[in-house]
Short mmCIF file of N, CA and C and ligand atoms in Angstrom, two decimals:
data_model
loop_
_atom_site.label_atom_id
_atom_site.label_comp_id
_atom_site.label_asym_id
_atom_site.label_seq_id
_atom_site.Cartn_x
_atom_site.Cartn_y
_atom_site.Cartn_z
N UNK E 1 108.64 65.06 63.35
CA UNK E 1 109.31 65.66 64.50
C UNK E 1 108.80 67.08 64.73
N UNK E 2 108.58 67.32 65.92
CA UNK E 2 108.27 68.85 66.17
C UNK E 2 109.20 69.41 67.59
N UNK E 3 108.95 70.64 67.90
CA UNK E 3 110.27 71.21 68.36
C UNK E 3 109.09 71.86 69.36
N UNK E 4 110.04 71.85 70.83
CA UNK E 4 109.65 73.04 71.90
C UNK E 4 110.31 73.87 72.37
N UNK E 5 110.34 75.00 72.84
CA UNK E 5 111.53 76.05 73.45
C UNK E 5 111.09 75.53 75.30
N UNK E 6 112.30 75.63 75.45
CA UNK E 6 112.58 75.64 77.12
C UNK E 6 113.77 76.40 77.43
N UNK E 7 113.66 77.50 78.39
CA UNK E 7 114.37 78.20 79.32
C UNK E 7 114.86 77.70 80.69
N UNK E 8 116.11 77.34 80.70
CA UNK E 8 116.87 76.86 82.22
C UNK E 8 116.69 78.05 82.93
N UNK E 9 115.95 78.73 84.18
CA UNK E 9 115.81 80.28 84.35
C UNK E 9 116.80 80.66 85.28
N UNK E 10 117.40 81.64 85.73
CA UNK E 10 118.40 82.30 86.54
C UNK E 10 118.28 81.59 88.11
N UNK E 11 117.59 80.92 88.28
CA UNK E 11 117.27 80.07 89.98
C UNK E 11 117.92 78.60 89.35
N UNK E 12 118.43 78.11 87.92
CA UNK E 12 118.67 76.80 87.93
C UNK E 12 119.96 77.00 87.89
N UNK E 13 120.78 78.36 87.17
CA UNK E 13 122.11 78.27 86.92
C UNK E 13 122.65 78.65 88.32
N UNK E 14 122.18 79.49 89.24
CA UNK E 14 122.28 80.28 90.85
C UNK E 14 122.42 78.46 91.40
N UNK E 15 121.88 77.55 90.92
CA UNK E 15 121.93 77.07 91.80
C UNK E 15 122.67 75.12 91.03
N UNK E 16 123.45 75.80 89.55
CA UNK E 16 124.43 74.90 89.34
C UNK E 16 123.06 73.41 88.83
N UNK E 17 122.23 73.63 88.24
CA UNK E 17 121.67 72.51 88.11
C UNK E 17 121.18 72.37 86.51
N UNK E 18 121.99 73.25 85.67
CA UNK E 18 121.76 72.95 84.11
C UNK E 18 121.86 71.62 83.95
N UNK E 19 123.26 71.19 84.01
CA UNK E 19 123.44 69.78 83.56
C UNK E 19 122.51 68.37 84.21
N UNK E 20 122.48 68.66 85.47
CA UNK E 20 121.30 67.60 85.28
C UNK E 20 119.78 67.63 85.08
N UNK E 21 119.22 69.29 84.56
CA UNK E 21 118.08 69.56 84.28
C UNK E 21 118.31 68.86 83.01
N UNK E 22 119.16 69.13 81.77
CA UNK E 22 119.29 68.44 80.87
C UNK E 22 119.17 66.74 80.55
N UNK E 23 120.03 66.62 82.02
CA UNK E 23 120.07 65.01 81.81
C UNK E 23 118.68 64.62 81.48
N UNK E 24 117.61 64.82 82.50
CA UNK E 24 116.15 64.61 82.52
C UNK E 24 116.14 64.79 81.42
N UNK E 25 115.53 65.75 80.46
CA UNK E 25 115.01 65.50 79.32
C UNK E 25 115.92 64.37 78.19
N UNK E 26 117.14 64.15 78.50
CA UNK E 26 117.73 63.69 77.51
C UNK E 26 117.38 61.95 77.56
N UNK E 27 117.16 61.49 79.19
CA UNK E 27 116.87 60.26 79.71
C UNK E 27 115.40 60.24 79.33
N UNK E 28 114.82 60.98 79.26
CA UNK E 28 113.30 60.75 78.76
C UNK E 28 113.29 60.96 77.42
N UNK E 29 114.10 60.90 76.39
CA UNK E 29 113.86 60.40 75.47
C UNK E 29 113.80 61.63 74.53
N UNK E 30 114.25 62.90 75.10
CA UNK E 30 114.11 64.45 74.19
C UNK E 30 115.08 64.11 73.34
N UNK E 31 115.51 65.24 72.02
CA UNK E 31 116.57 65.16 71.77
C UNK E 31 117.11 67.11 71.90
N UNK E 32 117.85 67.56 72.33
CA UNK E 32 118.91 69.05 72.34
C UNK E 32 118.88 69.18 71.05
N UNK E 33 117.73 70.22 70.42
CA UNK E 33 118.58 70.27 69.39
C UNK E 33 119.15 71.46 68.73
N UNK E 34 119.17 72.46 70.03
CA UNK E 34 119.78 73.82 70.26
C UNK E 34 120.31 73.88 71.92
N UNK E 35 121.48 74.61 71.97
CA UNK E 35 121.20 75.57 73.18
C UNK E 35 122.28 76.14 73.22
N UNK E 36 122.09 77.58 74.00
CA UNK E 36 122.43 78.81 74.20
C UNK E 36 122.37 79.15 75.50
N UNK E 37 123.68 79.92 75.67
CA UNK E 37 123.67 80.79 77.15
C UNK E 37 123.56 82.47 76.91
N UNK E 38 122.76 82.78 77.12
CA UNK E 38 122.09 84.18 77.04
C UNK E 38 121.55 84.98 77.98
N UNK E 39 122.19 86.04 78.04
CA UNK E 39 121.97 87.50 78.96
C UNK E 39 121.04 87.95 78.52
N UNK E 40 119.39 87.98 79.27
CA UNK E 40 118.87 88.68 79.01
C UNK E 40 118.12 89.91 79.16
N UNK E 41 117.49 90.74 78.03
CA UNK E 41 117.73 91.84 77.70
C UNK E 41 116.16 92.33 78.21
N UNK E 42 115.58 93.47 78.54
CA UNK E 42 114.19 93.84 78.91
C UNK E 42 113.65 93.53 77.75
N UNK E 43 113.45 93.92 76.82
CA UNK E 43 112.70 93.67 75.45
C UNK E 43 112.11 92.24 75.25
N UNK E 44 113.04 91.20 75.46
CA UNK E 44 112.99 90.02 75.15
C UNK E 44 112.09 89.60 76.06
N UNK E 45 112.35 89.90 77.64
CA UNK E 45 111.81 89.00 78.80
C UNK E 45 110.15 89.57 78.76
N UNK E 46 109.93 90.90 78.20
CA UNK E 46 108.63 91.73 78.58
C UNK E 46 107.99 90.73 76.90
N UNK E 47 108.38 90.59 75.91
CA UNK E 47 107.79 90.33 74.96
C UNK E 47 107.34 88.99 75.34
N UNK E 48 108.42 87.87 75.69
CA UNK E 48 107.96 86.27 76.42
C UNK E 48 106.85 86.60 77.61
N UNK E 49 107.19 87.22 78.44
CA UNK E 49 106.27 87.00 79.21
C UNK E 49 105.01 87.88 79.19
N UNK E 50 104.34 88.65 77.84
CA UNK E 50 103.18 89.39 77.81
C UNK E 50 102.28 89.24 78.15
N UNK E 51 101.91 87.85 77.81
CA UNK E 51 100.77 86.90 77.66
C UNK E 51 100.34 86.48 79.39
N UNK E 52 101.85 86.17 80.28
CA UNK E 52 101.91 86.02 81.82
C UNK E 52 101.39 87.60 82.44
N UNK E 53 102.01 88.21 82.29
CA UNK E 53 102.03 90.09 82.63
C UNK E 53 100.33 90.19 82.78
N UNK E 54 99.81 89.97 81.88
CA UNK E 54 98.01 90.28 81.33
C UNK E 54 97.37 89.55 82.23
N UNK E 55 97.83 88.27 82.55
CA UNK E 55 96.87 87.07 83.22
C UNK E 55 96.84 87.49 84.46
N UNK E 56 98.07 87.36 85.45
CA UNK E 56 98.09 86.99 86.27
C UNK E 56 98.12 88.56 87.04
N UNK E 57 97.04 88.64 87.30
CA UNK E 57 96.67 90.10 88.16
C UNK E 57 97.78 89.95 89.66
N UNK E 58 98.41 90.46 90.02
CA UNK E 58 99.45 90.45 90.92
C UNK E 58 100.34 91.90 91.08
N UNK E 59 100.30 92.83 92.18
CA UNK E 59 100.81 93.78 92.15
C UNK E 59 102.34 93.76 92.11
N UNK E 60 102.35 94.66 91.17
CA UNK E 60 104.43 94.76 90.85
C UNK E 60 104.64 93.10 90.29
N UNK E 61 103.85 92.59 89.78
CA UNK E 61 104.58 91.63 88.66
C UNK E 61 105.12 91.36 88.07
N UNK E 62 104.97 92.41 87.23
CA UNK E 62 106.11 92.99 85.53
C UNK E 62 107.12 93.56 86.40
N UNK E 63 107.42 94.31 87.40
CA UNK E 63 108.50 94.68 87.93
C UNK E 63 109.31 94.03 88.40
N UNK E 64 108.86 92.46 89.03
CA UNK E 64 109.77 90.99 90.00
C UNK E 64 109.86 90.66 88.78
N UNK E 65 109.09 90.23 87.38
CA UNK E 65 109.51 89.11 86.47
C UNK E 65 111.04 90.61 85.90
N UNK E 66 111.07 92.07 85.55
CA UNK E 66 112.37 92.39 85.05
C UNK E 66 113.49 92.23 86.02
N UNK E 67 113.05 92.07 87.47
CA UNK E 67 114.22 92.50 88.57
C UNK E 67 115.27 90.97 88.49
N UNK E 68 113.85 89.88 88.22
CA UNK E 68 114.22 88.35 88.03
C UNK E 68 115.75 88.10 86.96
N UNK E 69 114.94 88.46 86.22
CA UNK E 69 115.52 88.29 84.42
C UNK E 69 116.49 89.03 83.93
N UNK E 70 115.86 90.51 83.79
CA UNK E 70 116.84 91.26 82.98
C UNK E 70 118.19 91.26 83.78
N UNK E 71 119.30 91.37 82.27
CA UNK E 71 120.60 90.91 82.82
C UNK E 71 121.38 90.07 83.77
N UNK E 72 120.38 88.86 83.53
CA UNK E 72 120.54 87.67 84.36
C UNK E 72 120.88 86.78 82.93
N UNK E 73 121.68 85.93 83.24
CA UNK E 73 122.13 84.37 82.33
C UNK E 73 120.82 83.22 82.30
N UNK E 74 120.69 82.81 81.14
CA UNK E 74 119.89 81.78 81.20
C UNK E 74 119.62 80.92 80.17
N UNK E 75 119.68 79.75 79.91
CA UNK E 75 120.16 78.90 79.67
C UNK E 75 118.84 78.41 78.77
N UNK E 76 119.15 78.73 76.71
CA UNK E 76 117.49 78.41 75.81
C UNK E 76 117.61 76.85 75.30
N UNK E 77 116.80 76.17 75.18
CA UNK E 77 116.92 75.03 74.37
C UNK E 77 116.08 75.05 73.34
N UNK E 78 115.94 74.14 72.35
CA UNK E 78 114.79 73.74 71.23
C UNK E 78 115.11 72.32 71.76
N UNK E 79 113.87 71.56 71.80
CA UNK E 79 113.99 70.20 72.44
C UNK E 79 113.04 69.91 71.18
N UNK E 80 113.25 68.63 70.63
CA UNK E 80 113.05 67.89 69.70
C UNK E 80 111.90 66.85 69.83
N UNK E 81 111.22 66.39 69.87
CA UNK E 81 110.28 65.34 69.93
C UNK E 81 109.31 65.08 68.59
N UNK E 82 108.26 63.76 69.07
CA UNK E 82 107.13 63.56 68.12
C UNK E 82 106.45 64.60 68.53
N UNK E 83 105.05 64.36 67.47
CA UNK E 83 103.99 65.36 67.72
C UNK E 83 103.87 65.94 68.39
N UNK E 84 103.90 64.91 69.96
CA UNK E 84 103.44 65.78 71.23
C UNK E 84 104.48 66.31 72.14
N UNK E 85 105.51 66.69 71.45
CA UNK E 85 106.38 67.32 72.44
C UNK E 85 105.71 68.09 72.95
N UNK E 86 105.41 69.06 72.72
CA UNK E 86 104.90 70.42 73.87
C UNK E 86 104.39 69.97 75.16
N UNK E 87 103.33 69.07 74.77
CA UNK E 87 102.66 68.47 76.53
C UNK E 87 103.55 67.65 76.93
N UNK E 88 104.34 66.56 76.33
CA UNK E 88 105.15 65.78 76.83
C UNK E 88 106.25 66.50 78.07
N UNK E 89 106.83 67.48 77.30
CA UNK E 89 107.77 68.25 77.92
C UNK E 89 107.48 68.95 79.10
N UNK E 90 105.76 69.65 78.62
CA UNK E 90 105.43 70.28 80.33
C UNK E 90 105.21 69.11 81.49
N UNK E 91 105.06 67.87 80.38
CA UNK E 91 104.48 67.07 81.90
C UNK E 91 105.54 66.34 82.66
N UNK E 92 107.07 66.61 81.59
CA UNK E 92 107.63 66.08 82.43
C UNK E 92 108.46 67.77 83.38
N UNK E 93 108.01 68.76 83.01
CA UNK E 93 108.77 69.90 83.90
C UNK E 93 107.61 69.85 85.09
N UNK E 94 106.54 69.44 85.00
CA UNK E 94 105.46 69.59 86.26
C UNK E 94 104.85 70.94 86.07
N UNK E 95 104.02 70.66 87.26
CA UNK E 95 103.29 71.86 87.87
C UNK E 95 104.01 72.94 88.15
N UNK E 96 103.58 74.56 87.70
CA UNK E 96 103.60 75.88 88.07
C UNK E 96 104.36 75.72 89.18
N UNK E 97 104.11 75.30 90.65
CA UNK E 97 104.11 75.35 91.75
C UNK E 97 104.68 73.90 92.22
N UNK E 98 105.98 74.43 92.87
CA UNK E 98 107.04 73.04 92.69
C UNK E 98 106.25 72.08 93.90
N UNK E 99 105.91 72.76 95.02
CA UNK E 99 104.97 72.01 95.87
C UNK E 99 103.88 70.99 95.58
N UNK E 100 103.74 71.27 94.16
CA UNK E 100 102.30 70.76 94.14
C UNK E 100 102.56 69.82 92.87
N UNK E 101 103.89 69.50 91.97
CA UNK E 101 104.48 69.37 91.30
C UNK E 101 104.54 67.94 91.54
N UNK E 102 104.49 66.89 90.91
CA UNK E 102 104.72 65.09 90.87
C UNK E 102 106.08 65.14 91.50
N UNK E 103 106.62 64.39 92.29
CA UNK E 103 108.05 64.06 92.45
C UNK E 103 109.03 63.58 91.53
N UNK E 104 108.11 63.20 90.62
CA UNK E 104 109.29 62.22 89.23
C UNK E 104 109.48 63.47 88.42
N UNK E 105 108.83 65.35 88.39
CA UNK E 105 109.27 66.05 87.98
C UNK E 105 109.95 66.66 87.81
N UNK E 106 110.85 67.81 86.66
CA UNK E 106 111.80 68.18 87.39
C UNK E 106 111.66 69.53 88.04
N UNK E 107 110.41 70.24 87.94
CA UNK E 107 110.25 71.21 88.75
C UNK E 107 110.15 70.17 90.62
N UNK E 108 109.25 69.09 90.22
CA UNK E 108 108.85 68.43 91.76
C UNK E 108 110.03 67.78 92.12
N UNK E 109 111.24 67.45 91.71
CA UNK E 109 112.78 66.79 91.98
C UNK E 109 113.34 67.58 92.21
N UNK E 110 113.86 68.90 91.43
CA UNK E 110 114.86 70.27 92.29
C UNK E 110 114.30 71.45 92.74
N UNK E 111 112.52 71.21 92.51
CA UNK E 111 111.94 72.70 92.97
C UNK E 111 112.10 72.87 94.61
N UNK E 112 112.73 74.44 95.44
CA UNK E 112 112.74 74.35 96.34
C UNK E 112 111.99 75.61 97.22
N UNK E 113 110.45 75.71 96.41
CA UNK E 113 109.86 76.95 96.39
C UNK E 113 107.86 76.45 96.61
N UNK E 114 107.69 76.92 96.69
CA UNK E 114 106.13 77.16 97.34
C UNK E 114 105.11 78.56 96.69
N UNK E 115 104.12 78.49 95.48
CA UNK E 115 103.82 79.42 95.33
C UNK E 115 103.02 80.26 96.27
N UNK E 116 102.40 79.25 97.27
CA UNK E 116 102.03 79.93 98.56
C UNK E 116 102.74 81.15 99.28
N UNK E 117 104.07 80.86 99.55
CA UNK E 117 104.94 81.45 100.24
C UNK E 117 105.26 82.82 99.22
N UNK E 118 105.89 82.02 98.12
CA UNK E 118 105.93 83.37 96.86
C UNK E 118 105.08 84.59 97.20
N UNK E 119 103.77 83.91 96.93
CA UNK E 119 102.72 85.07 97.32
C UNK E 119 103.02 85.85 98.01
N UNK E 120 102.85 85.26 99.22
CA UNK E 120 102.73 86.19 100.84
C UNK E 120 104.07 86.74 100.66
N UNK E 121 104.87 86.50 99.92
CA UNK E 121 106.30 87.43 99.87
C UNK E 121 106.22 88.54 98.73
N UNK E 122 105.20 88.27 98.01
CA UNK E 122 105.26 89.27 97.10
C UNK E 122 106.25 88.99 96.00
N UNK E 123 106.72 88.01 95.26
CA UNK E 123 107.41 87.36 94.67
C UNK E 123 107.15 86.42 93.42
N UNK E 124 107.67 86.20 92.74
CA UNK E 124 107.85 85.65 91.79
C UNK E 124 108.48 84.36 92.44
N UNK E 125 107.50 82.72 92.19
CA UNK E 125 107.42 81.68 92.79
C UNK E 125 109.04 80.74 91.37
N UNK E 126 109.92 80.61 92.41
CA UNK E 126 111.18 79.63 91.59
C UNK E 126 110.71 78.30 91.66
N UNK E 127 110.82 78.29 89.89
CA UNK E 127 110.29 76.70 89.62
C UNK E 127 111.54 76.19 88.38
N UNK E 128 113.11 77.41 88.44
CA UNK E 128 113.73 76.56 87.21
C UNK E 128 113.51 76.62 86.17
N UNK E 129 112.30 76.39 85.83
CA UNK E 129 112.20 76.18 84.18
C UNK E 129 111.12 76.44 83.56
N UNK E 130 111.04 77.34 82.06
CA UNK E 130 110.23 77.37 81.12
C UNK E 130 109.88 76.47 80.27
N UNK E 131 108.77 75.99 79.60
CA UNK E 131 108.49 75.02 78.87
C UNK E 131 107.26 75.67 78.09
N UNK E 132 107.27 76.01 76.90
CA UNK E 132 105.92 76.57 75.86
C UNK E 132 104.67 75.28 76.42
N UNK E 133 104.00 76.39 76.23
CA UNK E 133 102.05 75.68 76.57
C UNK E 133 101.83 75.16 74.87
N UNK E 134 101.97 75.75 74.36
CA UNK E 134 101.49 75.07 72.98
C UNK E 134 101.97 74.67 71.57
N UNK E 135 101.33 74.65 70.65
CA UNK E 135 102.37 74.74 69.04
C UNK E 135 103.05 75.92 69.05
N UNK E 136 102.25 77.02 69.06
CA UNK E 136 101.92 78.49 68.44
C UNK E 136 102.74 79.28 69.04
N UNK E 137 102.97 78.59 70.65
CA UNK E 137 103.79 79.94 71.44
C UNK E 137 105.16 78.67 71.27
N UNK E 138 104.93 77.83 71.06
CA UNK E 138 106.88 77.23 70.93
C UNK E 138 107.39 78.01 69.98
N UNK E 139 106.76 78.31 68.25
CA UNK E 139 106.87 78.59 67.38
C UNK E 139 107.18 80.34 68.00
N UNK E 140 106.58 81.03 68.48
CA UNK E 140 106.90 82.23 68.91
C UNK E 140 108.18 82.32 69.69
N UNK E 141 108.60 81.66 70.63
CA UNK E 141 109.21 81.38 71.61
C UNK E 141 110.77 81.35 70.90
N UNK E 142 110.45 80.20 69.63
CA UNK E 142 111.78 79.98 69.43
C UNK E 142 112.43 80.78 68.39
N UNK E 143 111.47 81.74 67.84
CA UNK E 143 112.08 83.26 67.09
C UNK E 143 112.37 84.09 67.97
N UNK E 144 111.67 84.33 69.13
CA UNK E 144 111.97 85.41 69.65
C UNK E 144 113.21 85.63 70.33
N UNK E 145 113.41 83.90 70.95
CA UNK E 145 114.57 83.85 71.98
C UNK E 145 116.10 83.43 70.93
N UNK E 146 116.22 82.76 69.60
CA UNK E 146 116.97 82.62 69.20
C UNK E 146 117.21 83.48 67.78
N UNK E 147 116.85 84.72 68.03
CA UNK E 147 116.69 85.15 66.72
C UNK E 147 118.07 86.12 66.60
N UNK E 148 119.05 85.90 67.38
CA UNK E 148 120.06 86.38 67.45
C UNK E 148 121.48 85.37 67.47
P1 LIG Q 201 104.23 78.17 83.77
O1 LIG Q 201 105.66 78.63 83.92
O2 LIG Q 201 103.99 76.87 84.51
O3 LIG Q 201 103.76 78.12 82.33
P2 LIG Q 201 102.69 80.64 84.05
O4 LIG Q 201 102.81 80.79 82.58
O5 LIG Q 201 101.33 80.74 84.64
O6 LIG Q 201 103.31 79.24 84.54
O7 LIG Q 201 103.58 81.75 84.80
C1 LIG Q 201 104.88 82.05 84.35
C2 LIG Q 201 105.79 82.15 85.56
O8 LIG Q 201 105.43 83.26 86.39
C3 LIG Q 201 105.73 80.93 86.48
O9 LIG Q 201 106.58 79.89 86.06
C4 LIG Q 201 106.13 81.51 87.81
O10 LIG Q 201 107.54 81.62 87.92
C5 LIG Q 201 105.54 82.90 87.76
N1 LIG Q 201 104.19 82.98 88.35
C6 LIG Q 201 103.03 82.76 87.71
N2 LIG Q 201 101.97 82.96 88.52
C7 LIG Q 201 102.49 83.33 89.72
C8 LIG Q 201 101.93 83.69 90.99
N3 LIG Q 201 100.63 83.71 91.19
N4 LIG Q 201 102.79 84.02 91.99
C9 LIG Q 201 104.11 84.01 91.81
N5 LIG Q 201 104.71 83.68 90.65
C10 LIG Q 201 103.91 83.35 89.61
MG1 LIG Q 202 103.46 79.65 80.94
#
């Protein structure tokens, strides 16, 4: 068994859709085997998202991802699977960009956002949900966010 971190983000609870973001993973076969409702703090959101901050060249970035986050509610899991949880899990949250996202996803089932539009707004694109890219950053992910 191996473990992934996922974040319900402040656009899923705004918009009342924890419980059936959950359902999805639980009907596909995940198992919960944490979760937490947590206010979070600048420290936390700038340390998770460092790795995003560096990449994605975008003016006032780091400023929309704290205006997003900090002292906003949001909702951590550890989701349980075989080996391949990590990809399993992103492939069932979809694509970055809920537009462009499979429909059987659950970014492409409740996403109601366009990173196109994001852009041209200068914004941070709502897709709901975090899901770790790999072993290494689940393993990071799930000290950093539950280490309290
Ligand atoms: P993912 O969440 O699919 O792993 P990234 O790690 O690339 O995607 O980015 C983290 C988050 O930052 C995304 O989920 C999205 O909310 C936001 N984001 C990333 N790139 C952009 C962009 N070019 N424009 C607007 N928002 C973005
Ligand atoms: Mg990412």
């Amino acid at each position: 068994m191996k473990s992934t971190f996922v974040m319900l983000k402040p656009d899923a609870l705004a918009r009342n859709l924890v419980d059936l973001i959950i359902l999805e993973f639980q009907q596909a076969g995940f198992t919960i085997a944490r979760r937490q409702l947590k206010n979070v703090d600048e420290a936390t959101i700038l340390a998770h998202y460092d790795e995003v901050i560096a990449r994605v060249q975008l003016p006032f970035f780091k400023e929309r991802i704290l205006e997003s986050f900090v002292n906003q509610d949001v909702v951590i899991l550890e989701i349980v699977k075989g080996d391949d949880v990590v990809s399993e899990v992103r492939t069932l949250i979809g694509k970055t960009d809920p537009k462009l996202a499979e429909p059987s996803s659950i970014r492409g089932k409740f996403g109601d956002d366009d990173m196109s539009v994001a852009i041209s707004e200068g914004r941070l694109v709502r897709n709901l949900v975090h899901a770790s890219d790999s072993d290494e950053s689940a393993k990071q992910e799930l000290a950093l966010w539950f280490k309290s």
